[in-house]
Amino acid sequence: MTPRPGTMRLACMFSSVLLFGAAGLLLFISLQDPTELAPQQVPGIKFNIRPRQPHHDLPPGGSQDGDLKEPTERVTRDLSSGAPRGRSLPAPDQPQTPLQRGTRLRLRQRRRRLLIKKMPAAATIPANSSDAPFIRPGPGTRDGRWVSLHRSQQERKRVMQEACAKYRASSSRRAVTPRHVSRIFVEDRHRVLYCEVPKAGCSNWKRVLMVLAGLASSTADIQHNTVHYGSALKRLDTFDRQGILHRLSTYTKMLFVREPFERLVSAFRDKFEHPNSYYHPVFGKAILARYRANASREALRTGSGVRFPEFVQYLLDVHRPVGMDIHWDHVSRLCSPCLIDYDFVGKFESMEDDANFFLSLIRAPRNLTFPRFKDRHSQEARTTARIAHQYFAQLSALQRQRTYDFYYMDYLMFNYSKPFADLY
């Protein structure tokens, strides 16, 4: 019996619909983000990080040179601080497509960030480092010191996030703009973002970044002017919107902080107690003209000889004769820690341990350690708590209190104790 023509047409149409539906389903699956298809990783201690080489290339859309432009565009933020999702890796004997290679690079970076982000909360750990020499832990190291440094990081992040939630809750809803990332330096090979806090080891950190980037073979070979006045290191605000968002969401973000009173005294000693062709004429002259009665003509001409109480008067004056400077500005303004979710928070007081621990986490070369040398005025003692107390003893109790209030968020956010017993 011969099938009717109408029946055959109906069968053909039904087969075509099935074929088109199957093709559409395959296309939909192929376009899905792998992160949506893999289960979310469970928080836990991640000690088993595998050794890996530095990243010499970037995923599509993240080139170093192709996305540079002036930071005029407002950058919108949609970054999650939650646990990254796992990503599937291809079998070793399968050829990798560009999409798979990019996925693998992102997975490696996520694992490194999880090592810091997913440690359990711990009790407060003192900031001062041990007198014992630091030994860079190798891959898979599980000794007590490694665990202690992990827990210290988790505690610092917890304190910082609680302070932000209590006092800066609105910051988390703001958009990241180029101004917020203007102090962040980029090292693309190891996928690191470093927020510069002056007088907290920033010169030597820039040297380390230059060595990581392959711009120098040793930190000792890099001069002060090359560090601060060269253009070897790029700032994050010089990238376009896509470049900024890509790096903020995939790179390891870190900053180093310092006890605020010590940092302030260190800045004063560096900029006003030594010859300086910028700070004396720009800041010194304005400070002396406003706050020193009967200032000599020579002092007004050169701006030299500013005293610490006069400097503090300038700092606390809401109508300053000259603006703020990064060397004594708040860390909360320089690095926006309530807006940007930093993966690593180091302290100047435990610099050697923290710095070398961070270098281990990013798999820096084993022979690269944080330099110990003093960048400027090497014959002069570093500013310590004792030296800072000597300078603050020149102030009245009210001036000390107002200076503490000025830096209160930095004290609270980074868990520093009150430097004087009479402060409240």
Coordinates of C-alpha atoms in Angstrom, one line a residue:
M1 CA 0.0 0.0 0.0
T2 CA 1.5 3.3 -1.1
P3 CA 1.6 6.1 1.6
R4 CA -0.4 9.1 0.9
P5 CA 1.5 12.3 -0.1
G6 CA 0.0 14.2 2.8
T7 CA 1.3 11.6 5.3
M8 CA 4.8 11.7 3.8
R9 CA 4.9 15.5 4.1
L10 CA 3.7 15.3 7.7
A11 CA 6.5 12.8 8.5
C12 CA 9.1 15.0 6.8
M13 CA 8.0 18.1 8.7
F14 CA 8.0 16.2 12.0
S15 CA 11.6 14.9 11.3
S16 CA 12.8 18.4 10.4
V17 CA 11.3 19.9 13.6
L18 CA 13.2 17.2 15.7
L19 CA 16.5 17.9 13.8
F20 CA 16.2 21.6 14.3
G21 CA 15.3 21.2 18.0
A22 CA 18.3 18.9 18.6
A23 CA 20.7 21.3 16.8
G24 CA 19.3 24.2 18.9
L25 CA 19.8 22.3 22.1
L26 CA 23.4 21.5 21.2
L27 CA 24.1 25.1 20.3
F28 CA 22.6 26.3 23.6
I29 CA 24.8 23.9 25.6
S30 CA 28.0 24.8 23.7
L31 CA 27.4 28.5 24.5
Q32 CA 26.9 28.0 28.2
D33 CA 29.6 29.4 30.6
P34 CA 31.5 26.4 32.1
T35 CA 31.2 28.1 35.5
E36 CA 27.4 27.6 35.3
L37 CA 27.7 23.9 34.6
A38 CA 30.2 23.0 37.4
P39 CA 29.2 22.7 41.1
Q40 CA 30.3 25.4 43.5
Q41 CA 33.4 24.5 45.5
V42 CA 33.0 23.8 49.2
P43 CA 34.9 26.2 51.6
G44 CA 37.9 24.5 53.2
I45 CA 41.6 24.6 53.8
K46 CA 43.4 24.4 50.5
F47 CA 46.9 23.2 51.1
N48 CA 47.3 21.1 48.0
I49 CA 48.1 23.8 45.5
R50 CA 49.9 22.4 42.5
P51 CA 53.1 24.1 41.3
R52 CA 52.6 26.2 38.2
Q53 CA 54.4 28.6 36.0
P54 CA 53.8 32.3 35.7
H55 CA 51.1 33.4 33.3
H56 CA 52.8 34.9 30.3
D57 CA 49.6 35.5 28.3
L58 CA 46.1 36.8 29.2
P59 CA 42.7 35.5 28.4
P60 CA 40.9 37.0 25.4
G61 CA 40.0 40.7 26.1
G62 CA 42.8 41.1 28.7
S63 CA 45.9 42.1 26.7
Q64 CA 48.4 44.4 28.3
D65 CA 48.8 46.8 25.4
G66 CA 45.6 46.6 23.5
D67 CA 43.2 48.1 26.1
L68 CA 45.1 51.1 27.3
K69 CA 43.3 54.5 27.3
E70 CA 42.6 57.5 29.4
P71 CA 40.6 56.8 32.6
T72 CA 37.6 58.8 31.7
E73 CA 34.9 56.1 31.7
R74 CA 32.9 55.3 34.8
V75 CA 33.5 51.6 35.6
T76 CA 30.6 49.6 36.8
R77 CA 31.1 46.9 39.4
D78 CA 29.6 43.6 39.7
L79 CA 32.2 41.5 41.6
S80 CA 31.2 38.8 43.9
S81 CA 33.3 38.1 47.0
G82 CA 31.7 34.6 47.4
A83 CA 33.4 31.3 46.6
P84 CA 34.4 31.0 42.9
R85 CA 32.9 28.1 41.1
G86 CA 34.9 25.1 39.9
R87 CA 35.8 24.7 36.3
S88 CA 36.3 21.5 34.3
L89 CA 39.7 20.8 32.8
P90 CA 40.1 18.9 29.6
A91 CA 41.9 15.5 29.7
P92 CA 45.7 15.7 29.2
D93 CA 45.6 13.9 25.8
Q94 CA 42.8 16.0 24.3
P95 CA 43.7 19.1 22.2
Q96 CA 42.6 22.3 23.9
T97 CA 40.6 25.0 22.2
P98 CA 41.3 28.7 23.0
L99 CA 38.1 28.7 25.3
Q100 CA 39.5 25.7 27.2
R101 CA 42.9 27.3 27.6
G102 CA 41.3 30.5 29.0
T103 CA 39.1 28.4 31.4
R104 CA 42.2 26.6 32.7
L105 CA 44.1 29.9 33.3
R106 CA 41.1 31.2 35.2
L107 CA 40.8 28.0 37.3
R108 CA 44.5 28.3 38.4
Q109 CA 43.9 31.9 39.5
R110 CA 40.7 30.9 41.4
R111 CA 42.5 28.2 43.3
R112 CA 45.2 30.6 44.4
R113 CA 42.6 33.1 45.6
L114 CA 40.7 30.3 47.4
L115 CA 43.8 29.4 49.3
I116 CA 43.5 32.8 51.1
K117 CA 39.7 33.3 51.0
K118 CA 38.5 30.0 52.3
M119 CA 40.4 29.5 55.5
P120 CA 38.3 29.2 58.7
A121 CA 38.1 32.2 61.0
A122 CA 40.7 32.2 63.8
A123 CA 41.5 34.1 66.9
T124 CA 43.5 37.4 66.6
I125 CA 47.2 36.8 65.9
P126 CA 49.8 39.4 66.9
A127 CA 51.0 41.5 64.1
N128 CA 54.7 41.5 65.1
S129 CA 56.8 38.9 63.2
S130 CA 58.9 36.2 64.8
D131 CA 62.6 36.8 65.3
A132 CA 63.3 33.5 63.6
P133 CA 64.3 33.8 59.9
F134 CA 61.5 33.2 57.4
I135 CA 61.9 30.2 55.2
R136 CA 59.8 30.3 52.0
P137 CA 57.5 27.3 52.2
G138 CA 57.4 25.1 49.2
P139 CA 54.3 23.7 47.5
G140 CA 52.3 21.4 49.8
T141 CA 54.0 22.7 53.0
R142 CA 51.8 22.2 56.0
D143 CA 53.9 23.3 58.9
G144 CA 52.6 25.4 61.8
R145 CA 53.9 28.6 60.6
W146 CA 52.2 28.3 57.2
V147 CA 48.9 27.6 58.9
S148 CA 49.4 30.5 61.3
L149 CA 50.0 32.9 58.4
H150 CA 46.9 31.7 56.7
R151 CA 44.8 32.2 59.8
S152 CA 46.3 35.7 60.3
Q153 CA 45.2 36.6 56.8
Q154 CA 41.7 35.3 57.5
E155 CA 41.5 37.3 60.7
R156 CA 42.7 40.5 59.1
K157 CA 40.1 40.2 56.3
R158 CA 37.4 39.4 58.8
V159 CA 38.2 42.5 60.9
M160 CA 38.4 44.7 57.8
Q161 CA 35.1 43.5 56.5
E162 CA 33.3 43.9 59.8
A163 CA 34.5 47.5 60.0
C164 CA 33.3 48.2 56.5
A165 CA 29.9 46.6 57.2
K166 CA 29.5 48.7 60.3
Y167 CA 30.7 52.1 59.2
R168 CA 30.9 52.0 55.4
A169 CA 27.9 49.9 54.4
S170 CA 27.0 52.1 51.5
S171 CA 30.5 51.7 49.9
S172 CA 29.8 48.1 48.8
R173 CA 26.9 49.4 46.6
R174 CA 29.0 52.0 44.8
A175 CA 30.6 51.6 41.4
V176 CA 34.3 51.2 41.0
T177 CA 35.7 54.2 39.1
P178 CA 39.2 54.8 37.8
R179 CA 39.8 57.1 40.8
H180 CA 39.3 54.1 43.1
V181 CA 42.0 52.1 41.4
S182 CA 44.5 55.0 40.7
R183 CA 47.0 53.7 43.3
I184 CA 46.9 50.1 42.2
F185 CA 49.8 48.8 40.2
V186 CA 49.5 45.8 37.8
E187 CA 51.9 42.9 37.3
D188 CA 50.4 40.7 34.5
R189 CA 52.8 37.8 34.4
H190 CA 51.8 36.6 37.9
R191 CA 48.4 38.3 37.8
V192 CA 49.0 40.6 40.8
L193 CA 47.4 43.9 41.8
Y194 CA 49.2 45.9 44.4
C195 CA 47.7 49.0 46.1
E196 CA 50.4 51.4 47.0
V197 CA 50.4 52.8 50.6
P198 CA 53.3 55.2 50.9
K199 CA 55.6 54.7 53.9
A200 CA 54.5 51.1 54.2
G201 CA 57.2 49.5 52.1
C202 CA 55.9 50.6 48.8
S203 CA 59.3 51.3 47.2
N204 CA 60.5 47.8 47.8
W205 CA 57.2 46.3 46.7
K206 CA 57.5 48.1 43.4
R207 CA 61.0 46.7 43.0
V208 CA 59.6 43.2 43.7
L209 CA 56.9 43.7 41.0
M210 CA 59.5 44.8 38.5
V211 CA 61.5 41.7 39.1
L212 CA 58.3 39.6 38.8
A213 CA 57.5 41.3 35.5
G214 CA 61.0 40.5 34.1
L215 CA 62.1 44.2 34.1
A216 CA 65.0 43.6 36.3
S217 CA 67.0 40.6 37.6
S218 CA 67.4 41.7 41.2
T219 CA 65.7 44.3 43.5
A220 CA 69.1 45.6 44.4
D221 CA 69.7 46.8 40.8
I222 CA 66.7 49.2 40.8
Q223 CA 67.3 52.8 41.8
H224 CA 64.8 55.0 43.8
N225 CA 64.1 57.3 40.8
T226 CA 63.4 54.3 38.5
V227 CA 60.9 53.0 41.1
H228 CA 59.0 56.2 41.6
Y229 CA 59.5 58.2 38.4
G230 CA 59.7 55.6 35.8
S231 CA 56.8 54.2 33.8
A232 CA 57.8 50.5 33.9
L233 CA 54.8 49.5 36.0
K234 CA 51.3 50.2 34.8
R235 CA 48.5 51.5 37.0
L236 CA 45.1 49.9 36.9
D237 CA 43.3 53.2 35.9
T238 CA 45.3 53.3 32.6
F239 CA 43.3 50.4 31.3
D240 CA 39.9 50.5 29.8
R241 CA 36.7 49.4 31.5
Q242 CA 37.0 45.8 30.4
G243 CA 40.7 45.6 31.4
I244 CA 40.0 47.0 34.8
L245 CA 37.0 44.7 35.5
H246 CA 38.9 41.7 34.2
R247 CA 41.9 42.2 36.4
L248 CA 39.8 43.1 39.5
S249 CA 37.8 39.9 39.2
T250 CA 40.7 37.5 38.3
Y251 CA 44.0 38.8 39.7
T252 CA 45.3 38.5 43.3
K253 CA 44.7 41.9 45.0
M254 CA 46.9 42.8 47.9
L255 CA 47.9 45.8 50.0
F256 CA 50.3 46.5 52.9
V257 CA 49.4 48.8 55.8
R258 CA 51.3 50.4 58.7
E259 CA 50.4 51.7 62.2
P260 CA 49.0 55.2 61.4
F261 CA 50.9 57.3 63.8
E262 CA 54.2 55.6 62.8
R263 CA 53.4 56.1 59.2
L264 CA 52.6 59.8 59.7
V265 CA 55.9 60.4 61.6
S266 CA 57.8 58.5 59.0
A267 CA 56.4 60.7 56.3
F268 CA 57.1 63.9 58.2
R269 CA 60.8 62.9 58.8
D270 CA 61.3 61.9 55.2
K271 CA 59.7 65.0 53.6
F272 CA 60.4 67.8 56.1
E273 CA 63.6 66.9 57.9
H274 CA 65.7 66.4 54.8
P275 CA 66.2 68.7 51.8
N276 CA 63.3 68.3 49.4
S277 CA 62.7 70.3 46.2
Y278 CA 59.0 69.6 46.2
Y279 CA 57.6 69.3 49.7
H280 CA 59.5 72.3 51.1
P281 CA 58.3 74.9 48.6
V282 CA 54.8 73.4 48.0
F283 CA 53.8 72.3 51.5
G284 CA 56.5 73.8 53.8
K285 CA 55.9 77.4 52.7
A286 CA 52.2 77.2 53.0
I287 CA 52.4 75.6 56.5
L288 CA 54.9 78.1 57.8
A289 CA 52.9 81.1 56.5
R290 CA 49.6 79.8 58.1
Y291 CA 50.8 78.3 61.4
R292 CA 54.0 80.0 62.5
A293 CA 53.7 83.4 64.0
N294 CA 56.5 85.7 63.1
A295 CA 58.1 83.3 60.6
S296 CA 61.4 84.5 59.3
R297 CA 61.7 85.7 55.7
E298 CA 64.2 82.9 55.0
A299 CA 61.8 80.3 56.2
L300 CA 58.9 81.7 54.2
R301 CA 61.2 81.8 51.1
T302 CA 62.4 78.2 51.3
G303 CA 59.7 76.4 53.2
S304 CA 62.4 74.6 55.3
G305 CA 62.2 73.9 59.0
V306 CA 58.6 72.9 59.5
R307 CA 58.1 71.5 63.0
F308 CA 55.9 68.5 63.8
P309 CA 53.2 70.4 65.7
E310 CA 52.9 72.8 62.8
F311 CA 52.6 69.9 60.4
V312 CA 49.8 68.3 62.5
Q313 CA 48.0 71.7 62.6
Y314 CA 48.0 71.6 58.9
L315 CA 46.8 68.0 58.8
L316 CA 43.8 68.7 61.1
D317 CA 42.8 72.0 59.6
V318 CA 39.5 71.6 57.6
H319 CA 40.6 74.7 55.6
R320 CA 44.1 73.6 54.8
P321 CA 46.2 76.1 52.9
V322 CA 47.4 73.2 50.6
G323 CA 45.7 69.9 49.8
M324 CA 46.3 66.4 51.1
D325 CA 49.1 64.1 50.0
I326 CA 49.3 60.4 49.5
H327 CA 52.1 60.0 52.1
W328 CA 49.7 60.9 54.9
D329 CA 46.3 60.2 53.5
H330 CA 44.0 57.5 54.9
V331 CA 44.5 54.0 53.6
S332 CA 40.7 53.9 53.2
R333 CA 41.0 56.7 50.6
L334 CA 44.1 55.4 48.9
C335 CA 42.9 51.8 48.4
S336 CA 39.1 51.7 48.9
P337 CA 39.2 48.4 50.9
C338 CA 35.4 48.6 51.6
L339 CA 34.8 48.7 47.8
I340 CA 37.5 46.4 46.5
D341 CA 37.7 42.9 48.0
Y342 CA 41.5 42.5 48.7
D343 CA 42.7 38.9 48.8
F344 CA 45.8 39.6 51.0
V345 CA 46.4 42.2 53.7
G346 CA 50.0 42.5 54.9
K347 CA 51.4 44.7 57.7
F348 CA 54.6 46.7 57.7
E349 CA 55.2 45.4 61.3
S350 CA 55.5 41.8 60.1
M351 CA 56.8 42.7 56.6
E352 CA 59.3 39.9 56.1
D353 CA 56.9 37.1 57.0
D354 CA 53.9 38.5 55.2
A355 CA 55.8 39.5 52.1
N356 CA 57.6 36.2 51.6
F357 CA 54.4 34.3 52.4
F358 CA 52.6 36.3 49.7
L359 CA 55.4 35.5 47.2
S360 CA 55.0 31.8 48.0
L361 CA 51.3 32.0 47.3
I362 CA 51.7 33.5 43.9
R363 CA 54.5 31.0 43.0
A364 CA 57.2 33.6 42.6
P365 CA 60.8 32.4 41.9
R366 CA 62.1 30.8 45.1
N367 CA 65.2 33.0 45.1
L368 CA 63.1 36.2 45.1
T369 CA 62.6 37.5 48.7
F370 CA 61.4 40.9 49.9
P371 CA 64.4 43.3 50.2
R372 CA 65.4 44.5 53.6
F373 CA 67.4 47.7 52.7
K374 CA 66.1 51.1 53.5
D375 CA 65.2 53.0 50.4
R376 CA 66.3 56.6 51.4
H377 CA 68.3 58.1 54.3
S378 CA 69.8 54.7 54.9
Q379 CA 72.0 55.9 57.8
E380 CA 68.9 57.1 59.7
A381 CA 67.0 54.7 62.0
R382 CA 63.6 53.5 60.8
T383 CA 60.6 55.1 62.4
T384 CA 59.6 52.9 65.3
A385 CA 56.8 53.1 67.9
R386 CA 59.4 54.7 70.3
I387 CA 60.4 57.4 67.8
A388 CA 56.7 58.0 67.0
H389 CA 55.9 58.5 70.7
Q390 CA 58.7 61.1 70.9
Y391 CA 57.2 63.1 68.2
F392 CA 53.6 62.9 69.5
A393 CA 54.8 63.9 72.9
Q394 CA 55.3 67.4 71.4
L395 CA 51.5 67.6 70.9
S396 CA 48.8 68.4 73.4
A397 CA 46.4 65.7 74.5
L398 CA 43.7 67.3 72.4
Q399 CA 45.9 67.2 69.3
R400 CA 46.8 63.6 69.8
Q401 CA 43.1 62.7 70.2
R402 CA 42.1 64.7 67.1
T403 CA 44.9 62.9 65.1
Y404 CA 43.7 59.6 66.3
D405 CA 40.2 60.5 65.3
F406 CA 41.5 61.5 61.9
Y407 CA 43.0 58.0 61.3
Y408 CA 40.3 56.2 63.3
M409 CA 39.0 54.1 60.4
D410 CA 42.6 52.9 59.6
Y411 CA 43.0 51.9 63.3
L412 CA 39.7 50.1 63.3
M413 CA 39.9 48.5 59.9
F414 CA 43.4 47.1 60.3
N415 CA 43.1 46.2 64.0
Y416 CA 45.8 48.5 65.5
S417 CA 45.8 49.3 69.2
K418 CA 45.5 52.8 70.5
P419 CA 49.0 54.2 70.7
F420 CA 48.3 56.3 73.8
A421 CA 46.4 55.2 77.0
D422 CA 44.5 58.5 77.2
L423 CA 42.9 58.2 73.8
Y424 CA 39.2 57.3 73.6

